[in-house]
Short mmCIF file of C-alpha atoms in Angstrom, two decimals:
data_model
loop_
_atom_site.label_atom_id
_atom_site.label_comp_id
_atom_site.label_asym_id
_atom_site.label_seq_id
_atom_site.Cartn_x
_atom_site.Cartn_y
_atom_site.Cartn_z
CA MET A 1 -100.88 -0.81 -55.58
CA THR A 2 -98.91 -2.07 -58.60
CA THR A 3 -95.27 -1.21 -59.21
CA ASN A 4 -96.24 1.29 -61.92
CA GLU A 5 -98.79 2.89 -59.61
CA GLN A 6 -96.21 3.16 -56.84
CA GLN A 7 -93.75 4.80 -59.21
CA GLU A 8 -96.38 7.22 -60.45
CA ALA A 9 -97.30 8.11 -56.85
CA LYS A 10 -93.64 8.84 -56.11
CA SER A 11 -93.16 10.96 -59.22
CA TYR A 12 -96.37 12.85 -58.52
CA PHE A 13 -95.27 13.49 -54.96
CA SER A 14 -91.83 14.84 -55.87
CA ARG A 15 -93.04 16.95 -58.81
CA ASN A 16 -96.00 18.59 -57.05
CA LEU A 17 -94.15 19.10 -53.79
CA LEU A 18 -91.34 21.01 -55.50
CA GLU A 19 -93.79 23.15 -57.47
CA TRP A 20 -95.68 24.01 -54.29
CA TYR A 21 -92.48 24.83 -52.40
CA HIS A 22 -91.17 27.26 -55.00
CA GLY A 23 -94.41 29.20 -54.76
CA GLN A 24 -95.12 28.96 -51.03
CA LYS A 25 -91.83 28.65 -49.13
CA ARG A 26 -91.26 30.89 -46.16
CA ASP A 27 -88.58 33.56 -46.20
CA LEU A 28 -86.30 32.22 -43.48
CA PRO A 29 -82.88 33.78 -42.77
CA TRP A 30 -80.94 30.54 -43.29
CA ARG A 31 -82.55 30.12 -46.73
CA ARG A 32 -81.06 33.34 -48.06
CA HIS A 33 -77.67 31.78 -48.68
CA ARG A 34 -75.98 28.43 -49.04
CA ASN A 35 -73.39 28.94 -46.33
CA PRO A 36 -72.99 25.44 -44.83
CA TYR A 37 -71.97 26.88 -41.44
CA TYR A 38 -75.19 28.90 -41.17
CA ILE A 39 -77.30 25.98 -42.35
CA TRP A 40 -75.62 23.77 -39.77
CA ILE A 41 -76.37 26.26 -36.99
CA SER A 42 -80.01 26.57 -38.06
CA GLU A 43 -80.51 22.80 -38.12
CA ILE A 44 -79.05 22.36 -34.65
CA MET A 45 -81.23 25.18 -33.30
CA LEU A 46 -84.37 23.81 -34.98
CA GLN A 47 -84.09 20.48 -33.19
CA GLN A 48 -87.00 20.37 -30.72
CA THR A 49 -87.61 24.11 -31.19
CA ARG A 50 -90.16 26.04 -33.24
CA VAL A 51 -89.06 28.08 -36.26
CA ASP A 52 -90.51 31.33 -34.91
CA THR A 53 -88.50 30.88 -31.72
CA VAL A 54 -85.27 30.09 -33.57
CA ILE A 55 -85.20 33.09 -35.96
CA PRO A 56 -84.04 35.77 -33.46
CA TYR A 57 -81.59 33.34 -31.86
CA PHE A 58 -80.13 32.44 -35.25
CA ASN A 59 -79.68 36.08 -36.24
CA ARG A 60 -78.05 36.93 -32.92
CA PHE A 61 -75.82 33.85 -33.01
CA ILE A 62 -74.36 34.42 -36.49
CA GLU A 63 -73.83 38.09 -35.66
CA ARG A 64 -71.86 37.10 -32.58
CA PHE A 65 -70.11 34.10 -34.19
CA PRO A 66 -70.05 34.76 -37.95
CA THR A 67 -67.49 32.06 -38.79
CA VAL A 68 -66.54 28.59 -37.68
CA GLU A 69 -63.32 29.98 -36.25
CA SER A 70 -65.09 32.62 -34.17
CA LEU A 71 -67.32 29.96 -32.62
CA ALA A 72 -64.43 27.57 -32.05
CA ASP A 73 -62.34 30.24 -30.30
CA ALA A 74 -65.10 31.77 -28.15
CA PRO A 75 -65.30 31.17 -24.39
CA GLU A 76 -67.91 28.53 -23.67
CA GLU A 77 -69.68 30.95 -21.33
CA ASP A 78 -70.27 33.33 -24.26
CA VAL A 79 -71.72 30.54 -26.38
CA LEU A 80 -74.07 29.41 -23.61
CA LYS A 81 -75.18 32.98 -22.95
CA CYS A 82 -75.98 33.45 -26.64
CA TRP A 83 -77.93 30.16 -26.53
CA GLU A 84 -79.73 31.07 -23.30
CA GLY A 85 -83.47 30.42 -23.58
CA LEU A 86 -83.28 27.83 -26.36
CA GLY A 87 -82.83 24.95 -23.93
CA TYR A 88 -81.09 21.62 -24.55
CA TYR A 89 -77.74 23.26 -23.84
CA SER A 90 -75.77 20.17 -24.79
CA ARG A 91 -76.58 21.17 -28.38
CA ALA A 92 -74.60 24.39 -27.94
CA ARG A 93 -71.66 22.59 -26.34
CA ASN A 94 -71.60 19.94 -29.05
CA LEU A 95 -71.83 22.63 -31.72
CA GLN A 96 -68.81 24.44 -30.35
CA HIS A 97 -66.88 21.17 -29.97
CA ALA A 98 -67.65 20.33 -33.60
CA ALA A 99 -66.62 23.84 -34.69
CA LYS A 100 -63.22 23.17 -33.12
CA GLN A 101 -63.04 19.92 -35.09
CA VAL A 102 -63.81 21.77 -38.32
CA LYS A 103 -61.23 24.43 -37.55
CA GLU A 104 -58.48 21.97 -36.66
CA GLU A 105 -59.19 19.20 -39.17
CA TYR A 106 -60.73 21.02 -42.16
CA GLY A 107 -59.24 24.50 -42.05
CA GLY A 108 -62.46 26.09 -40.85
CA GLN A 109 -64.51 24.88 -43.85
CA VAL A 110 -67.51 22.64 -43.23
CA PRO A 111 -66.59 19.46 -45.14
CA ASN A 112 -68.53 18.31 -48.19
CA ASP A 113 -68.06 14.67 -47.30
CA ARG A 114 -70.56 12.31 -45.71
CA ASP A 115 -68.16 10.51 -43.37
CA ALA A 116 -66.53 13.77 -42.29
CA VAL A 117 -69.86 15.43 -41.49
CA PHE A 118 -71.07 12.34 -39.63
CA GLY A 119 -67.87 12.49 -37.58
CA LEU A 120 -68.68 15.90 -36.12
CA LYS A 121 -69.84 15.88 -32.51
CA GLY A 122 -73.60 16.26 -32.15
CA VAL A 123 -74.29 15.56 -35.83
CA GLY A 124 -76.62 12.61 -36.41
CA PRO A 125 -78.20 11.19 -39.59
CA TYR A 126 -80.82 13.93 -39.94
CA THR A 127 -78.44 16.86 -39.39
CA ALA A 128 -75.80 15.35 -41.65
CA GLY A 129 -78.38 14.83 -44.38
CA ALA A 130 -79.67 18.38 -44.00
CA ILE A 131 -76.20 19.93 -44.22
CA LEU A 132 -75.10 17.83 -47.19
CA SER A 133 -78.33 18.23 -49.15
CA ILE A 134 -79.23 21.86 -48.41
CA ALA A 135 -75.73 23.35 -48.45
CA PHE A 136 -74.06 21.11 -51.06
CA ASN A 137 -77.11 19.79 -52.97
CA ARG A 138 -76.02 16.21 -52.40
CA PRO A 139 -78.81 13.58 -52.71
CA GLU A 140 -78.83 12.66 -49.03
CA PRO A 141 -82.10 12.09 -47.13
CA ALA A 142 -82.85 14.30 -44.14
CA VAL A 143 -85.50 12.47 -42.14
CA ASP A 144 -86.90 13.98 -38.95
CA GLY A 145 -90.29 13.71 -37.25
CA ASN A 146 -91.98 16.01 -39.75
CA VAL A 147 -90.71 14.00 -42.69
CA MET A 148 -91.67 10.64 -41.17
CA ARG A 149 -95.17 11.96 -40.53
CA VAL A 150 -95.58 13.05 -44.16
CA LEU A 151 -94.24 9.80 -45.57
CA SER A 152 -96.30 7.66 -43.16
CA ARG A 153 -99.48 9.33 -44.34
CA TYR A 154 -98.78 9.62 -48.04
CA PHE A 155 -97.57 6.03 -48.41
CA LEU A 156 -99.78 4.58 -45.63
CA ILE A 157 -96.86 3.23 -43.62
CA GLU A 158 -98.11 1.81 -40.32
CA ASP A 159 -94.75 0.85 -38.84
CA ASP A 160 -93.78 2.41 -35.50
CA ILE A 161 -91.64 5.47 -36.31
CA ALA A 162 -90.05 5.28 -32.84
CA LYS A 163 -88.22 2.13 -33.92
CA GLY A 164 -84.84 2.13 -35.67
CA PRO A 165 -85.78 -0.13 -38.62
CA THR A 166 -88.68 2.18 -39.50
CA ARG A 167 -86.35 5.18 -39.65
CA VAL A 168 -84.00 3.25 -41.95
CA LYS A 169 -86.96 2.38 -44.17
CA MET A 170 -88.03 6.03 -44.27
CA GLU A 171 -84.51 7.18 -45.15
CA ARG A 172 -84.36 4.78 -48.10
CA LEU A 173 -87.77 5.97 -49.30
CA ALA A 174 -86.87 9.65 -48.92
CA ALA A 175 -83.67 9.12 -50.92
CA GLU A 176 -85.68 7.53 -53.75
CA LEU A 177 -87.95 10.57 -53.89
CA ILE A 178 -85.20 13.18 -54.41
CA PRO A 179 -85.31 14.44 -58.02
CA GLU A 180 -81.93 14.63 -59.75
CA GLY A 181 -80.20 17.93 -59.00
CA GLU A 182 -82.94 19.08 -56.62
CA ALA A 183 -81.81 17.67 -53.26
CA SER A 184 -81.52 21.06 -51.57
CA HIS A 185 -84.98 22.31 -52.54
CA PHE A 186 -86.69 18.93 -52.20
CA ASN A 187 -85.58 18.22 -48.64
CA GLN A 188 -86.57 21.73 -47.58
CA ALA A 189 -89.94 21.27 -49.32
CA LEU A 190 -90.53 18.01 -47.46
CA MET A 191 -89.76 19.70 -44.14
CA GLU A 192 -91.97 22.64 -45.06
CA LEU A 193 -94.93 20.42 -45.90
CA GLY A 194 -94.71 18.70 -42.51
CA ALA A 195 -94.39 22.01 -40.67
CA LEU A 196 -97.19 23.93 -42.42
CA ILE A 197 -99.66 21.46 -43.95
CA CYS A 198 -99.27 17.89 -42.77
CA THR A 199 -99.28 18.86 -39.09
CA PRO A 200 -99.47 16.36 -36.22
CA LYS A 201 -103.04 16.74 -34.98
CA SER A 202 -105.07 18.55 -37.63
CA PRO A 203 -103.56 18.04 -41.09
CA ARG A 204 -104.71 20.62 -43.64
CA CYS A 205 -105.54 18.22 -46.44
CA LEU A 206 -107.41 20.60 -48.77
CA PRO A 207 -104.46 22.91 -49.56
CA CYS A 208 -102.00 20.00 -49.58
CA PRO A 209 -100.19 19.82 -52.93
CA VAL A 210 -100.07 16.00 -52.87
CA MET A 211 -103.49 15.19 -51.44
CA GLU A 212 -104.75 13.48 -54.60
CA HIS A 213 -102.53 10.44 -54.08
CA CYS A 214 -102.26 10.53 -50.28
CA SER A 215 -103.05 6.96 -49.24
CA ALA A 216 -103.94 7.83 -45.63
CA ARG A 217 -106.43 10.49 -46.74
CA LEU A 218 -108.01 8.09 -49.24
CA ALA A 219 -108.29 5.48 -46.47
CA GLY A 220 -109.66 8.04 -43.99
CA CYS A 221 -106.92 7.42 -41.42
CA GLU A 222 -104.71 10.48 -41.83
CA THR A 223 -105.21 11.58 -38.21
CA SER A 224 -104.19 8.18 -36.81
CA LEU A 225 -100.80 8.20 -38.51
CA PRO A 226 -97.94 8.02 -37.90
CA VAL A 227 -97.83 5.16 -35.43
CA LYS A 228 -95.50 6.02 -32.58
CA THR A 229 -94.86 4.32 -29.27
CA LYS A 230 -95.37 6.76 -26.44
CA ALA A 231 -92.19 7.70 -24.66
CA LYS A 232 -91.85 7.07 -20.96
CA PRO A 233 -93.11 10.18 -19.14
CA PRO A 234 -90.45 12.24 -17.38
CA ARG A 235 -89.96 11.49 -13.69
CA PRO A 236 -91.24 14.24 -11.35
CA GLU A 237 -88.87 15.62 -8.74
CA GLU A 238 -89.65 18.21 -6.09
CA ARG A 239 -86.84 20.57 -5.10
CA LEU A 240 -86.34 23.33 -2.55
CA ALA A 241 -84.73 26.47 -3.96
CA ALA A 242 -83.29 29.51 -2.19
CA LEU A 243 -83.64 33.04 -3.48
CA ILE A 244 -81.13 34.67 -1.15
CA GLU A 245 -81.39 38.45 -0.75
CA GLY A 246 -78.18 40.18 0.22
CA ARG A 247 -77.74 42.76 2.93
CA GLY A 248 -75.13 45.40 3.64
CA GLY A 249 -72.70 45.45 0.75
CA HIS A 250 -74.84 42.92 -1.10
CA ALA A 251 -78.11 44.82 -0.74
CA GLY A 252 -80.14 44.68 -3.93
CA ARG A 253 -78.38 41.51 -5.05
CA VAL A 254 -79.19 37.81 -4.94
CA LEU A 255 -76.91 34.80 -4.69
CA ILE A 256 -76.44 32.42 -7.62
CA ARG A 257 -74.27 29.34 -7.93
CA GLN A 258 -72.61 27.55 -10.82
CA ARG A 259 -73.44 23.95 -11.59
CA PRO A 260 -70.75 21.25 -11.82
CA SER A 261 -68.51 21.08 -14.87
CA SER A 262 -70.22 17.95 -16.21
CA GLY A 263 -73.68 16.44 -16.23
CA LEU A 264 -77.06 18.13 -16.39
CA LEU A 265 -76.88 21.85 -17.32
CA ALA A 266 -73.11 21.76 -16.84
CA ARG A 267 -71.46 25.04 -15.80
CA MET A 268 -74.66 27.04 -16.03
CA TRP A 269 -75.84 29.34 -13.24
CA GLU A 270 -78.87 28.94 -11.03
CA LEU A 271 -80.44 29.61 -7.65
CA PRO A 272 -79.16 27.13 -5.05
CA HIS A 273 -81.57 24.20 -4.79
CA TRP A 274 -81.71 20.63 -3.50
CA PRO A 275 -84.05 17.63 -3.70
CA ALA A 276 -86.90 17.97 -1.21
CA PRO A 277 -87.65 15.15 1.21
CA PRO A 278 -91.04 13.48 0.84
CA ALA A 279 -93.70 14.61 3.25
CA GLU A 280 -95.25 12.09 5.59
CA GLY A 281 -97.56 9.68 3.82
CA GLY A 282 -95.73 10.13 0.52
CA ALA A 283 -97.26 13.52 -0.25
CA SER A 284 -95.43 15.86 -2.56
CA ALA A 285 -92.82 18.28 -1.28
CA ALA A 286 -95.17 21.13 -2.14
CA LEU A 287 -97.24 19.91 0.81
CA LEU A 288 -94.26 19.59 3.15
CA PRO A 289 -95.00 21.66 6.26
CA GLU A 290 -93.58 25.16 5.91
CA THR A 291 -91.33 24.93 8.95
CA ALA A 292 -89.97 21.54 7.91
CA ALA A 293 -89.24 22.74 4.37
CA GLN A 294 -87.47 25.86 5.62
CA ASP A 295 -85.44 23.87 8.12
CA ARG A 296 -84.37 21.40 5.46
CA LEU A 297 -83.41 24.24 3.11
CA ARG A 298 -81.43 26.04 5.81
CA ARG A 299 -79.44 22.92 6.63
CA SER A 300 -78.77 22.34 2.92
CA LEU A 301 -77.47 25.89 2.62
CA LEU A 302 -75.23 25.42 5.65
CA GLN A 303 -73.78 22.21 4.28
CA ALA A 304 -72.94 24.10 1.08
CA GLY A 305 -71.20 26.81 3.12
CA ILE A 306 -73.92 29.42 2.46
CA PHE A 307 -75.22 31.44 5.43
CA ALA A 308 -78.83 32.43 4.85
CA ARG A 309 -82.13 32.05 6.67
CA PRO A 310 -85.35 31.11 4.81
CA GLU A 311 -88.11 33.63 5.52
CA GLY A 312 -91.06 32.22 3.61
CA HIS A 313 -92.31 30.60 0.43
CA TRP A 314 -92.11 32.91 -2.58
CA MET A 315 -93.37 30.97 -5.60
CA ALA A 316 -93.32 27.63 -7.41
CA ALA A 317 -91.81 27.03 -10.84
CA GLU A 318 -91.36 24.08 -13.17
CA HIS A 319 -88.61 23.00 -15.53
CA THR A 320 -89.07 20.04 -17.87
CA PHE A 321 -86.26 17.91 -19.23
CA SER A 322 -86.69 14.90 -21.50
CA HIS A 323 -86.36 12.52 -18.55
CA ILE A 324 -87.26 14.57 -15.49
CA VAL A 325 -89.50 17.42 -14.38
CA TRP A 326 -88.31 19.72 -11.62
CA THR A 327 -90.95 21.40 -9.51
CA LEU A 328 -89.13 24.11 -7.61
CA GLN A 329 -90.55 25.46 -4.36
CA VAL A 330 -88.71 28.76 -4.08
CA TYR A 331 -88.14 30.35 -0.67
CA ARG A 332 -86.99 33.88 -0.07
CA CYS A 333 -83.96 33.83 2.20
CA ARG A 334 -81.95 36.55 3.92
CA GLU A 335 -78.17 36.61 4.00
CA GLU A 336 -76.79 36.10 7.50
CA GLU A 337 -73.51 37.06 9.12
CA ALA A 338 -71.07 34.18 8.73
CA PRO A 339 -69.55 32.79 11.95
CA ALA A 340 -65.82 33.00 12.45
CA LEU A 341 -65.39 29.64 10.74
CA PRO A 342 -63.66 30.15 7.36
CA LEU A 343 -65.88 28.48 4.76
CA ALA A 344 -64.44 29.85 1.56
CA ALA A 345 -61.11 29.01 0.05
CA GLU A 346 -59.98 32.53 0.90
CA GLY A 347 -61.24 32.08 4.44
CA ARG A 348 -59.29 28.86 4.85
CA SER A 349 -56.17 30.58 3.55
CA LEU A 350 -56.58 33.43 6.03
CA TYR A 351 -57.19 31.20 9.03
CA GLY A 352 -54.64 28.59 8.03
CA ALA A 353 -51.95 31.20 7.61
CA ALA A 354 -52.82 32.78 10.94
CA ALA A 355 -52.77 29.43 12.70
CA ARG A 356 -49.26 28.77 11.45
CA ASN A 357 -48.08 32.29 12.10
CA GLY A 358 -49.40 32.83 15.60
CA ALA A 359 -46.01 33.90 16.78
CA ALA A 360 -45.64 36.25 13.85
CA SER A 361 -49.03 37.77 14.63
CA ALA A 362 -48.02 38.28 18.22
CA ASP A 363 -44.72 39.87 17.14
CA ALA A 364 -46.58 42.13 14.73
CA ALA A 365 -48.91 43.25 17.51
CA ALA A 366 -45.96 43.87 19.82
CA THR A 367 -44.20 46.00 17.24
CA GLY A 368 -47.29 48.00 16.34
CA ALA A 369 -47.93 46.39 12.97
CA ALA A 370 -51.48 46.54 11.60
CA PRO A 371 -53.78 43.91 13.15
CA GLY A 372 -54.26 40.89 10.91
CA ALA A 373 -51.28 41.74 8.70
CA ALA A 374 -49.77 38.29 8.98
CA GLY A 375 -53.03 36.62 8.14
CA ALA A 376 -53.56 38.91 5.18
CA ALA A 377 -50.08 38.18 3.91
CA GLY A 378 -50.74 34.47 4.13
CA ALA A 379 -54.02 34.79 2.27
CA ALA A 380 -52.34 36.81 -0.45
CA THR A 381 -50.11 33.91 -1.39
CA GLY A 382 -53.04 32.34 -3.24
CA PRO A 383 -53.98 28.69 -3.49
CA ALA A 384 -51.30 26.06 -3.13
CA ASP A 385 -49.87 24.46 -6.23
CA PRO A 386 -52.26 21.57 -6.95
CA GLY A 387 -49.37 19.46 -8.13
CA SER A 388 -47.36 19.92 -4.96
CA THR A 389 -47.18 17.18 -2.33
CA SER A 390 -45.19 19.12 0.24
CA ALA A 391 -46.78 20.40 3.42
CA PRO A 392 -47.77 24.08 3.53
CA GLY A 393 -45.01 26.27 4.82
CA PRO A 394 -45.31 29.39 6.95
CA GLY A 395 -47.62 31.90 5.33
CA GLU A 396 -49.04 29.36 2.84
CA PRO A 397 -52.77 28.63 2.70
CA VAL A 398 -54.21 25.32 3.82
CA ALA A 399 -55.94 23.18 1.22
CA ALA A 400 -59.67 22.67 1.82
CA ALA A 401 -59.23 18.95 2.34
CA ASP A 402 -56.46 19.54 4.90
CA TYR A 403 -58.32 22.00 7.09
CA THR A 404 -59.39 20.42 10.38
CA ALA A 405 -61.08 21.35 13.62
CA ALA A 406 -57.62 21.64 15.17
CA ASP A 407 -56.66 24.20 12.52
CA TYR A 408 -59.83 26.11 13.31
CA ALA A 409 -59.09 26.11 17.02
CA ALA A 410 -55.54 27.28 16.42
CA ALA A 411 -56.72 30.00 14.09
CA SER A 412 -59.30 31.17 16.59
CA ALA A 413 -56.68 31.28 19.31
CA ALA A 414 -54.46 33.35 17.01
CA GLY A 415 -57.30 35.84 16.58
CA ALA A 416 -57.20 35.83 12.80
CA GLY A 417 -59.70 38.28 11.33
CA ASP A 418 -63.23 38.92 12.51
CA ARG A 419 -66.60 37.59 11.44
CA SER A 420 -67.56 40.44 9.19
CA ALA A 421 -64.23 40.45 7.36
CA THR A 422 -64.32 36.72 6.80
CA SER A 423 -67.91 36.78 5.58
CA GLN A 424 -67.23 39.71 3.30
CA GLY A 425 -64.13 38.05 1.88
CA MET A 426 -66.03 34.84 1.24
CA TYR A 427 -68.82 36.49 -0.68
CA ASN A 428 -66.67 39.02 -2.49
CA ALA A 429 -64.57 36.17 -3.81
CA GLY A 430 -67.77 34.38 -4.75
CA LEU A 431 -66.55 30.98 -3.64
CA THR A 432 -67.87 28.40 -1.21
CA ALA A 433 -67.00 24.83 -0.41
CA SER A 434 -68.70 21.96 1.33
CA VAL A 435 -68.02 22.06 5.04
CA PRO A 436 -67.54 19.07 7.36
CA ALA A 437 -70.30 18.97 9.95
CA ASP A 438 -67.91 18.93 12.90
CA LEU A 439 -66.48 22.31 11.89
CA PHE A 440 -69.66 24.25 12.58
CA ALA A 441 -69.06 26.31 15.72
CA ASP A 442 -72.38 28.06 16.17
CA GLY A 443 -73.38 26.00 19.21
CA SER A 444 -75.98 23.96 17.35
CA GLY A 445 -73.90 20.82 17.05
CA PRO A 446 -73.14 18.84 13.90
CA VAL A 447 -75.27 19.50 10.85
CA GLU A 448 -77.51 16.52 10.20
CA ARG A 449 -76.42 14.31 7.33
CA PHE A 450 -79.15 13.62 4.80
CA ALA A 451 -80.10 10.19 3.57
CA ASP A 452 -78.68 10.98 0.13
CA GLY A 453 -75.31 11.91 1.58
CA SER A 454 -73.46 15.19 1.52
CA GLY A 455 -70.72 16.83 -0.44
CA THR A 456 -72.30 15.96 -3.79
CA ALA A 457 -71.39 17.76 -7.00
CA GLU A 458 -74.53 19.85 -6.61
CA ASP A 459 -73.07 21.43 -3.48
CA ALA A 460 -69.88 22.49 -5.26
CA GLY A 461 -69.11 25.37 -7.56
CA ALA A 462 -68.67 29.11 -7.39
CA VAL A 463 -71.29 31.52 -6.14
CA ARG A 464 -71.86 35.15 -7.08
CA TRP A 465 -73.90 38.07 -5.81
CA ILE A 466 -75.66 39.66 -8.77
CA ASN A 467 -78.13 42.39 -9.61
CA ARG A 468 -80.22 42.56 -12.76
CA SER A 469 -77.53 44.13 -14.92
CA ASP A 470 -75.09 41.37 -13.89
CA MET A 471 -77.39 38.75 -15.41
CA ALA A 472 -75.94 39.61 -18.82
CA ASN A 473 -72.66 38.00 -17.72
CA TYR A 474 -74.05 34.58 -16.80
CA ALA A 475 -75.97 31.88 -18.67
CA PHE A 476 -79.06 30.57 -16.85
CA PRO A 477 -81.43 27.68 -17.59
CA ASN A 478 -84.84 29.03 -18.60
CA VAL A 479 -86.57 28.46 -15.29
CA PHE A 480 -83.97 30.42 -13.32
CA LEU A 481 -83.86 33.17 -15.91
CA LYS A 482 -87.61 33.60 -15.46
CA LEU A 483 -87.40 33.47 -11.67
CA LEU A 484 -84.66 36.09 -11.50
CA ASN A 485 -86.48 38.38 -13.90
CA ALA A 486 -89.68 37.97 -11.89
CA TYR A 487 -87.84 38.86 -8.70
CA PHE A 488 -86.15 41.96 -10.12
CA ASP A 489 -89.44 43.03 -11.75
CA GLU A 490 -91.03 42.76 -8.32
CA GLN A 491 -88.30 44.82 -6.71
CA GLU A 492 -88.37 47.49 -9.37
CA GLY A 493 -92.14 47.66 -9.06
CA GLY A 494 -91.78 48.59 -5.41
CA ALA A 495 -93.17 45.35 -3.99
CA VAL A 496 -92.01 44.40 -0.55
#
């Protein structure tokens, strides 16, 4: 193709694409205005998510957070809850972090400056180009997978689009195609063509507005482009999960836990679960003998300070990340009475205070004071100052790391509390902590240490007893949201 022919093909492409877009574009909520904040939100949501899925989320999100300031100032839990179901939750966290940047550095106005937009957390070349071109009509390319597919076919580009140099080449080409003063409409038209016409597997060439000069169609290779190296498949991982049904005061509720404050699905809520050991012969955990799986799950629960007994397999579920696939084998479990050992922070406070106030407890009993008053007073002092290095005084709680078997023995001798009160206090507070194996006093001996160690971040975090209405207060990854809804549907349907 000569230089003149190439230029004509580019002009034809830009002219016909814009004409088609003005007549065929979809009525999408973020296209009804040029608010850069709304356009920014829509572009973040549209990453790896279908338009039809995004629309209700977008409408709900801007209703809840109508301005940059409202998003910046919101509790993270509210943002995650509003994002719940969209997946890729790091996008929501990055969006809020960037909103705080905009509030603090740009007075709450999304900047109309390339370097400033690129400096926002979670904003890469495509998102920056989309914000600058769509909201401010600046001639910046916005090249995503849809755009690279269109350009690969129209210009017969056989370079691997998974490689960085190819993306740079595509960005230069896309910038050349933008008609003067039409950046906003042109970039949206290019995205629209890739989404509706030039689709990945079955391109609709006949209604395509630029088919006449499409080099791939003329060469008969439109379905083999673009060239893209296949990504490494996600690693499978089998996990054992516990759906713990409460009893007594927790009847009708199930136990959830919060994930660690960093890493995968940070601070979201889930059913307790742990990696499953491989079955003999390398078989999957789904084939692990039922008794062995339940025993492993029970010991994992104990090590996390959760007293529950598995009663049988309930269902399997799957959750796919970019790098890993969880297959969850979910077991229904029944809450058990906690032994006298204080597992929760509140329990440690109660027992630690009683251990150090044995004489006071005895005096209280001798004078007719209410049983357990000294222990309760100690627990009421709350957690010790984390910055303090002094030893706990009388009536002060014992830090989790400082609580020992000797403390437990002293507390038991002092008669602090009873099993039901301790268990109730632990679960009402909604807190657990990893427990050293030598502190278990149920007669079964030390809890077996697993090959992958104990006390990991996955075993930490708060727990809560919830019913269906409580779910509105917590953000769950999709798989756990579906599992909890399935469980409560089952209960409300009268299933046993």
